Coordinates of C-alpha atoms in Angstrom, one line a residue:
Chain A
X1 CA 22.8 185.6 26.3
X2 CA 22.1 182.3 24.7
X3 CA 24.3 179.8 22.7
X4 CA 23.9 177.2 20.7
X5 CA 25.8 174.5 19.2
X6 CA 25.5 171.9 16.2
X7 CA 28.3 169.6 14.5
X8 CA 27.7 169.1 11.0
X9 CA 28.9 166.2 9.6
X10 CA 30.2 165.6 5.9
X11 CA 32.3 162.4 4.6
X12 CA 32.9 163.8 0.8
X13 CA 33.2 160.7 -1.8
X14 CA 35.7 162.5 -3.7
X15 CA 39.2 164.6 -2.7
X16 CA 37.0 167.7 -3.6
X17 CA 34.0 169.6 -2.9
X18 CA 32.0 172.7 -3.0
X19 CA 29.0 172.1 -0.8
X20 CA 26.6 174.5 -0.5
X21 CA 25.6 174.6 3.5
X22 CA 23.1 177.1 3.7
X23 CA 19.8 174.8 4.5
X24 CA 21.8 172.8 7.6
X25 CA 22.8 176.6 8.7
X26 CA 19.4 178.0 8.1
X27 CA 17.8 175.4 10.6
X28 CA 20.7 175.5 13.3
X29 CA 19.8 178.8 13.7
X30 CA 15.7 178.0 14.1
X31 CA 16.6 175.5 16.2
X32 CA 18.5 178.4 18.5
X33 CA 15.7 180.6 18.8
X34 CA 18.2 183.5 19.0
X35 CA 16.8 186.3 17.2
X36 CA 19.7 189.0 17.6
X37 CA 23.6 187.6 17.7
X38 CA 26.0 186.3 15.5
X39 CA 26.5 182.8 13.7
X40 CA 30.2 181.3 13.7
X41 CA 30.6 178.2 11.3
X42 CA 33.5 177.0 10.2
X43 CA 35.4 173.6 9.9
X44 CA 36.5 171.5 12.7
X45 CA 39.8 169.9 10.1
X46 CA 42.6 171.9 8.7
X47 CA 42.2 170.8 5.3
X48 CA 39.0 172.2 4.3
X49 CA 36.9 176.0 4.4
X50 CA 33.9 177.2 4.7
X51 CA 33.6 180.3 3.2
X52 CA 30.6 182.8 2.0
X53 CA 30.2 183.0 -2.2
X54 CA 27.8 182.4 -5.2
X55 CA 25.9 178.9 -5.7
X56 CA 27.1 178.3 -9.6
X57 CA 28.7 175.6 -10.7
X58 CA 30.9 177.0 -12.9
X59 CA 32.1 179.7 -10.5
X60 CA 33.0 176.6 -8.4
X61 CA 34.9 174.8 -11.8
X62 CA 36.7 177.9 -11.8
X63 CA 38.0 178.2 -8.0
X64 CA 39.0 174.3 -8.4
X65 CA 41.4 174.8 -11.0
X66 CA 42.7 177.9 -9.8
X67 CA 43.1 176.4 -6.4
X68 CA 45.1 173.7 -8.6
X69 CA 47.8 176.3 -10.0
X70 CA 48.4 178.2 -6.9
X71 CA 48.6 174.9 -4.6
X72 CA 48.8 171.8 -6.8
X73 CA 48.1 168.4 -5.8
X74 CA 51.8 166.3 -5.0
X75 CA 51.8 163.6 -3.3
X76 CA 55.8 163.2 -2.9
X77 CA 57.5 164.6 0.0
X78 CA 59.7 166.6 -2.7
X79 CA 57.0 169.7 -3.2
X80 CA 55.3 169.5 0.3
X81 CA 57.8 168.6 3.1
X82 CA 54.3 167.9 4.9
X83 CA 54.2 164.5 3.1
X84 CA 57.3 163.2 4.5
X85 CA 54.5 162.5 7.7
X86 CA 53.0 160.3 5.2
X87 CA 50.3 162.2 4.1
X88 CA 49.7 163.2 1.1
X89 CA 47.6 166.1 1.8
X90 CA 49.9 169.1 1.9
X91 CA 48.4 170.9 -1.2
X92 CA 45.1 170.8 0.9
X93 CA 46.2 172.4 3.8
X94 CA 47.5 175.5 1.4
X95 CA 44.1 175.6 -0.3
X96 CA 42.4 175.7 3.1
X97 CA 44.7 179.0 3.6
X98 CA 43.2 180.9 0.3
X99 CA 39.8 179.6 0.9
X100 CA 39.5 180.4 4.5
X101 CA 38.5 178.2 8.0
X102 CA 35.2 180.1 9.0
X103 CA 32.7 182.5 8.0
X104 CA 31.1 184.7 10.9
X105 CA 27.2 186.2 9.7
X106 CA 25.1 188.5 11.4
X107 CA 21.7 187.1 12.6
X108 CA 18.9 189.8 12.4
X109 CA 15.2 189.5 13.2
X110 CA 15.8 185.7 13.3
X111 CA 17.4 185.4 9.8
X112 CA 21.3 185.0 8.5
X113 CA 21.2 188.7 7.6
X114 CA 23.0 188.2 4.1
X115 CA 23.2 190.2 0.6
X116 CA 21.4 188.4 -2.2
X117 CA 24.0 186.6 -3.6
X118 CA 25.3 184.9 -0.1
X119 CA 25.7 181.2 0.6
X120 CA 27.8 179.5 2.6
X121 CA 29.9 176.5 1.6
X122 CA 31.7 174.2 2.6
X123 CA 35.1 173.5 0.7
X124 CA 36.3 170.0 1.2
X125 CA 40.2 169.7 -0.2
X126 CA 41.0 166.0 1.3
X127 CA 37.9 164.2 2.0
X128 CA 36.9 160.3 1.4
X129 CA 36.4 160.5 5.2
X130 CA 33.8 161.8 7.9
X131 CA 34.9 165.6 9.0
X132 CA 32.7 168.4 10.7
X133 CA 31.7 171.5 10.2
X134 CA 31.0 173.3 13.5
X135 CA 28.5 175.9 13.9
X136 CA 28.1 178.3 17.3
X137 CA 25.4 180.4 17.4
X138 CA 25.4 183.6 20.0
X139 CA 22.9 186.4 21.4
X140 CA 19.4 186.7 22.4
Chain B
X1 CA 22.9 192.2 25.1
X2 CA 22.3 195.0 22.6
X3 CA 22.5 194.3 19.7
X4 CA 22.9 197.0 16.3
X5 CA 23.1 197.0 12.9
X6 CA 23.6 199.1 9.6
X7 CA 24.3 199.1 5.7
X8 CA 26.8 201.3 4.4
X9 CA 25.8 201.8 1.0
X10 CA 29.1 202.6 -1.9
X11 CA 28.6 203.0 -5.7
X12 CA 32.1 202.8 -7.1
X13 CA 32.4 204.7 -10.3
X14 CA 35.4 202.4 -11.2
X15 CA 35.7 198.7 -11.3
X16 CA 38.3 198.2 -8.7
X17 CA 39.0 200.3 -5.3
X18 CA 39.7 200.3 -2.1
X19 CA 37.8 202.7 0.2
X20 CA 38.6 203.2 3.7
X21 CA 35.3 202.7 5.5
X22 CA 36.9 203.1 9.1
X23 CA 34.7 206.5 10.1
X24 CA 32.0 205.0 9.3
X25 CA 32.3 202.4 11.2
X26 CA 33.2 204.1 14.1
X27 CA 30.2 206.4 14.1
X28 CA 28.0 202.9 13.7
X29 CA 29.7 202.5 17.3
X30 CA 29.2 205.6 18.4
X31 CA 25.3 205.0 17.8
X32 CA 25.0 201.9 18.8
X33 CA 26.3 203.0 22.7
X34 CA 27.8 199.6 22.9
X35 CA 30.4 199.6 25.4
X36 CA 31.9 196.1 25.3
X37 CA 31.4 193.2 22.2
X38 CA 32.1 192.4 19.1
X39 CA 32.1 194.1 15.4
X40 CA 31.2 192.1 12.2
X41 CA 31.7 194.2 9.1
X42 CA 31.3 192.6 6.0
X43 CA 30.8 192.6 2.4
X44 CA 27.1 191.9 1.3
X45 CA 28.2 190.7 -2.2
X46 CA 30.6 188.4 -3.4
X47 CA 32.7 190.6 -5.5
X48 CA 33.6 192.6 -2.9
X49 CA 35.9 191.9 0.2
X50 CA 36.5 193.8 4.0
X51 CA 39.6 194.2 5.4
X52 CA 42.3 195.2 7.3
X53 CA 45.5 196.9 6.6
X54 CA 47.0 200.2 6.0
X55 CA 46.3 203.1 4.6
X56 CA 48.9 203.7 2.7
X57 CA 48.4 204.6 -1.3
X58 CA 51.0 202.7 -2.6
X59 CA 49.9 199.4 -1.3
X60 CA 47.0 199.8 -2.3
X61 CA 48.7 199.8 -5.8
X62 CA 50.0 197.1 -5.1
X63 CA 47.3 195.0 -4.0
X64 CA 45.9 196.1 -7.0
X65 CA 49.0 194.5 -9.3
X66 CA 49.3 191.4 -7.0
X67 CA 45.6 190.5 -7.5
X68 CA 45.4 191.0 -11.1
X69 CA 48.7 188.7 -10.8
X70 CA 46.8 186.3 -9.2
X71 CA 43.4 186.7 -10.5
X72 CA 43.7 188.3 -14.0
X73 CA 40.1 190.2 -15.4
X74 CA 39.3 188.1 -18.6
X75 CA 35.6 188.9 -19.5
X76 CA 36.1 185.5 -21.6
X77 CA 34.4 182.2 -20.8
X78 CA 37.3 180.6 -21.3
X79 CA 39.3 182.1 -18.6
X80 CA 36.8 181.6 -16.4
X81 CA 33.6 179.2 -16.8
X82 CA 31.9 181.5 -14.4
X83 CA 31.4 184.4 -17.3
X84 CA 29.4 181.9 -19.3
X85 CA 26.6 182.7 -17.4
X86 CA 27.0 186.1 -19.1
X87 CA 29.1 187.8 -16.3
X88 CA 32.0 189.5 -16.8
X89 CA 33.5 189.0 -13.2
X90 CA 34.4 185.8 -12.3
X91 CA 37.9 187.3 -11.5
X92 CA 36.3 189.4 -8.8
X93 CA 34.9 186.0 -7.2
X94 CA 39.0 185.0 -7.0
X95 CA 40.3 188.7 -5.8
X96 CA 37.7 188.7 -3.0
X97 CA 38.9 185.3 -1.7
X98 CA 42.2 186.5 -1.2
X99 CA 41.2 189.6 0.2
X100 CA 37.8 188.2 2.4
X101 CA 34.7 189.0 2.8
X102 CA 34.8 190.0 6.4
X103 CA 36.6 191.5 9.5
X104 CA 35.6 190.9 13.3
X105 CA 37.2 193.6 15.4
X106 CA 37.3 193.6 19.7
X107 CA 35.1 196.7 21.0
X108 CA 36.6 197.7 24.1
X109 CA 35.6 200.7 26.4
X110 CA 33.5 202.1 23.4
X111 CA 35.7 202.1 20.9
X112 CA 37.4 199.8 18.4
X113 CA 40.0 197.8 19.7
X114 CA 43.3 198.8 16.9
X115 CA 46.7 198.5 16.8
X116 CA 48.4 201.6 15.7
X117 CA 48.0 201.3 11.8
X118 CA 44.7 199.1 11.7
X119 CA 42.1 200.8 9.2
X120 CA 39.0 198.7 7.6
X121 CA 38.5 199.0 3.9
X122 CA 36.0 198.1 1.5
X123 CA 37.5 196.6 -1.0
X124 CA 35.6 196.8 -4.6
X125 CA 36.7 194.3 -7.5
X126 CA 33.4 194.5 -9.6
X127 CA 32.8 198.2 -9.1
X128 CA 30.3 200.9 -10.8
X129 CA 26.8 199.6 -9.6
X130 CA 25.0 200.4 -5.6
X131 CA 26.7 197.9 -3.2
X132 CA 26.5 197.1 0.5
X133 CA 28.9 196.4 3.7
X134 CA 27.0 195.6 7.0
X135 CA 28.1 196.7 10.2
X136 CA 26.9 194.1 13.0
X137 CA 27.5 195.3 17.0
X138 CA 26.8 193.0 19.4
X139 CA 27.5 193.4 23.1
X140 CA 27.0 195.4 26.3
Chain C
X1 CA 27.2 189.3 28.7
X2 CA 30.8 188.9 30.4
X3 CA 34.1 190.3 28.3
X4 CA 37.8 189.9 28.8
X5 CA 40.7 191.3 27.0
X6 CA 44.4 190.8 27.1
X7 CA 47.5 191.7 24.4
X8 CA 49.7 189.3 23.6
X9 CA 53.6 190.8 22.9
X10 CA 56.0 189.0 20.8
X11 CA 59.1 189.9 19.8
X12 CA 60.4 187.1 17.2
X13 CA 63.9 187.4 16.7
X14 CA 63.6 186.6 12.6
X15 CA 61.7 188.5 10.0
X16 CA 59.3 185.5 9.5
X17 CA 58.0 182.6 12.2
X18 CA 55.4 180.8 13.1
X19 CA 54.2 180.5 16.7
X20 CA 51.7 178.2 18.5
X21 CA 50.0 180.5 20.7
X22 CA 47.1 178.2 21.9
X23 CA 48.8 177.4 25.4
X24 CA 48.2 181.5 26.0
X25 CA 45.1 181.6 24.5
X26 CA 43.2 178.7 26.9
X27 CA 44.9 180.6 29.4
X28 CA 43.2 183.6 28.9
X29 CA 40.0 181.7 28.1
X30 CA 40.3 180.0 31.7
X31 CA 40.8 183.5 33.1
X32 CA 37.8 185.1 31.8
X33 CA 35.6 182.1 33.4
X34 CA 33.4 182.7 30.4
X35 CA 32.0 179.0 29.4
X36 CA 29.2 180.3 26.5
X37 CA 30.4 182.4 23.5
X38 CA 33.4 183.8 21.3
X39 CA 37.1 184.0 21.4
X40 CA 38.2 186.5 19.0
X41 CA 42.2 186.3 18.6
X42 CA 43.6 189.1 15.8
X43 CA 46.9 190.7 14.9
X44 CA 47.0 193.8 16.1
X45 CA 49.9 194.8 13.3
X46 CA 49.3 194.7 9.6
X47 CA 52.2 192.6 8.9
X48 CA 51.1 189.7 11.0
X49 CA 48.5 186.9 10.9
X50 CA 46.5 184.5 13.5
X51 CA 45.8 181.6 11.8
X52 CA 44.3 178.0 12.6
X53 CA 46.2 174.9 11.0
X54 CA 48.6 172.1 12.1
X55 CA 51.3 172.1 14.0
X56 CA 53.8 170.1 11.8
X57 CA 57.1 171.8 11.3
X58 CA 56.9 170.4 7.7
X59 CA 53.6 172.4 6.8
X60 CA 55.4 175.6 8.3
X61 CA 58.1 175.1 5.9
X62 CA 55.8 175.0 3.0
X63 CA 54.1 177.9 3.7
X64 CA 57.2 179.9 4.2
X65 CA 58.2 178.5 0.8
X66 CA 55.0 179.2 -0.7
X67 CA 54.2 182.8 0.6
X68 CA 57.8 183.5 -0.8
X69 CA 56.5 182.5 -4.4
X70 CA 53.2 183.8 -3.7
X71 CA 54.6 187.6 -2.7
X72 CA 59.0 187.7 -3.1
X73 CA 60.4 189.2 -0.4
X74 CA 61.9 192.6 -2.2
X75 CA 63.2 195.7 0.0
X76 CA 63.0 198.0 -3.4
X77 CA 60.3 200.1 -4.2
X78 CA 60.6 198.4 -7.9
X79 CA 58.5 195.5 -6.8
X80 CA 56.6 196.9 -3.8
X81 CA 55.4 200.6 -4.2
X82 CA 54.9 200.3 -0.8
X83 CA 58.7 200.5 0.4
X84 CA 58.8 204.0 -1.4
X85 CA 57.8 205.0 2.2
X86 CA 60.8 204.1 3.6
X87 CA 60.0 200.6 4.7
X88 CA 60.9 197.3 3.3
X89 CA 57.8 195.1 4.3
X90 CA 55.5 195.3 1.3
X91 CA 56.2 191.4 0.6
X92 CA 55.1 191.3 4.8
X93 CA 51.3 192.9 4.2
X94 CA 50.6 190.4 0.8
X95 CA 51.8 187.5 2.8
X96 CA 49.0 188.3 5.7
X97 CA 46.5 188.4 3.3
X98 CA 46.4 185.1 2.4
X99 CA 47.0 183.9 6.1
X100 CA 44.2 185.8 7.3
X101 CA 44.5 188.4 10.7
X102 CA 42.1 186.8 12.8
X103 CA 40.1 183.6 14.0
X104 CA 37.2 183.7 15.8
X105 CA 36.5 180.3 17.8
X106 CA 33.8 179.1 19.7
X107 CA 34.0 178.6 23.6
X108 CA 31.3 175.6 24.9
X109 CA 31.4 174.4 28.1
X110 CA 34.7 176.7 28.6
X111 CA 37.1 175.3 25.9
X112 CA 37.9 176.2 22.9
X113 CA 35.8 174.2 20.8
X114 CA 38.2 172.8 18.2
X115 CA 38.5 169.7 15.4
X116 CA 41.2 167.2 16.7
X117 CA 44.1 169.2 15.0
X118 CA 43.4 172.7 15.3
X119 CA 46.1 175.0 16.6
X120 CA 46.3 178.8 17.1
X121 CA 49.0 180.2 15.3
X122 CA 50.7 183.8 15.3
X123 CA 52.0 184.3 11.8
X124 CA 55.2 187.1 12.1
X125 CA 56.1 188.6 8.4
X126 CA 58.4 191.4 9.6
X127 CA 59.8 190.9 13.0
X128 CA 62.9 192.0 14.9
X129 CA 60.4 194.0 17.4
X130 CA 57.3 193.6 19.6
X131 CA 54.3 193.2 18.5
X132 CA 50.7 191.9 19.9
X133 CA 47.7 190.0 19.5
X134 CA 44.7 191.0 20.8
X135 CA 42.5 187.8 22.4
X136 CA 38.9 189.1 23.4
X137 CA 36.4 187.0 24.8
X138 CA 32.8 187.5 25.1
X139 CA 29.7 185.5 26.7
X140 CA 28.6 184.6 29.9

């Protein structure tokens, strides 16, 4: 069995972000030269995703504002209790939840072995900072 | 390592169901003689979701209620910007979120590794056209 | 390839908790002497979760408060068709949706290789008896 390891690095300008991951996954994997296995990527921080969805902009409007009713921004300690740390992240760690931590994708002949639509992104919800994106690749 | 792999191929005749897929992944098991490792089974579109939970019918209504709760269908670009690209299913790009796109499950001694009421199901939100789930096996 | 496999029991005394369960996971990882591959770590009950966040007692009274709002505990089959069977857990299988029932982690150099926050949580929805997670670990 072989393995294979990368840390992908992001530092996000804004709070949010879609980023669309797919290229930096695409080469870890030729860089592995494992032909048969599985991929694991998924972030290294608790306040952002990666998950597996469709490249269009207005798909990704759509999940920020619903993101936004279900887990609203609020920096007081009053709606997140996790701000009374003095953070004022707690809305992002609940986002994180919906979006996911990780995406694991079949490698076949070489290739993420994916349905048409596929890409993989990675959702930042508290960025304006350098945070990683791990991914482990495993097989033969 | 062996390594196996299949697509399990559902045309939904309505928009929205849940199917349990569990046989069928068992008998990609069966065929693929591995002993020890890892399943991936996941949706290969991004209207769709895996996952685990119980077979039980009433649930499975009201999954069906909580999502549309969460996630309402509105064909409108208003709703959601996503259907201004002449979709009508951006609310299936929410449901699956919630719902995921994959499950990994333990194989041990041949055989799926349950608990006593785990069952894998397709879950379909944008229904009535040929989609895919693809069953991954990796191990010994 | 090498494989281990071991159950985890719980038996929270309160319908809902959150427990940090990494101590028993590196455990296990240090017992299978695998240094290459995949930790798998899943429920194995369908009213349970394994999740990956913080551990901040402040966070884990947000998301109690929030998986309340996001699916009511109710033990009448009004709300929940589910609890026509008898049971009163319906709230218990919406709230493991959104906290997932599994994280898959990478092992390099025989750790779990994890961000400088990430924790291994069991998420219990309907305790008051013992329950498991399953931690399986494959690789060499």
């Amino acid at each position: 069995m072989k393995s294979y390891r990368k840390e992908l690095w992001f530092e996000v300008p804004t709070r949010r972000a879609f980023i669309n991951i797919t290229p930096q996954v695409n080469e870890c994997l030729r860089e592995s030269r494992i032909r048969e296995g599985l991929v694991l990527c998924n972030a290294m921080h608790i306040t952002a995703s990666v998950f597996i969805n469709d490249d269009e902009p207005g798909l990704h409007e759509d999940y920020k504002k619903w993101l936004e009713v279900l887990a609203p921004f609020d920096a007081s300690p009053q709606r997140y209790s996790h701000n009374r740390t003095g953070e004022d992240n707690g809305d992002a760690h609940h986002k994180r939840q919906i979006m996911g931590r990780e995406v694991v994708v079949a490698v076949t002949d070489g290739r993420l072995d994916f349905g048409p639509w596929e890409q993989i992104f990675y959702g930042e919800f508290d960025g304006r900072r350098p945070k990683r994106v791990l991914v482990k690749v495993i097989g033969d």
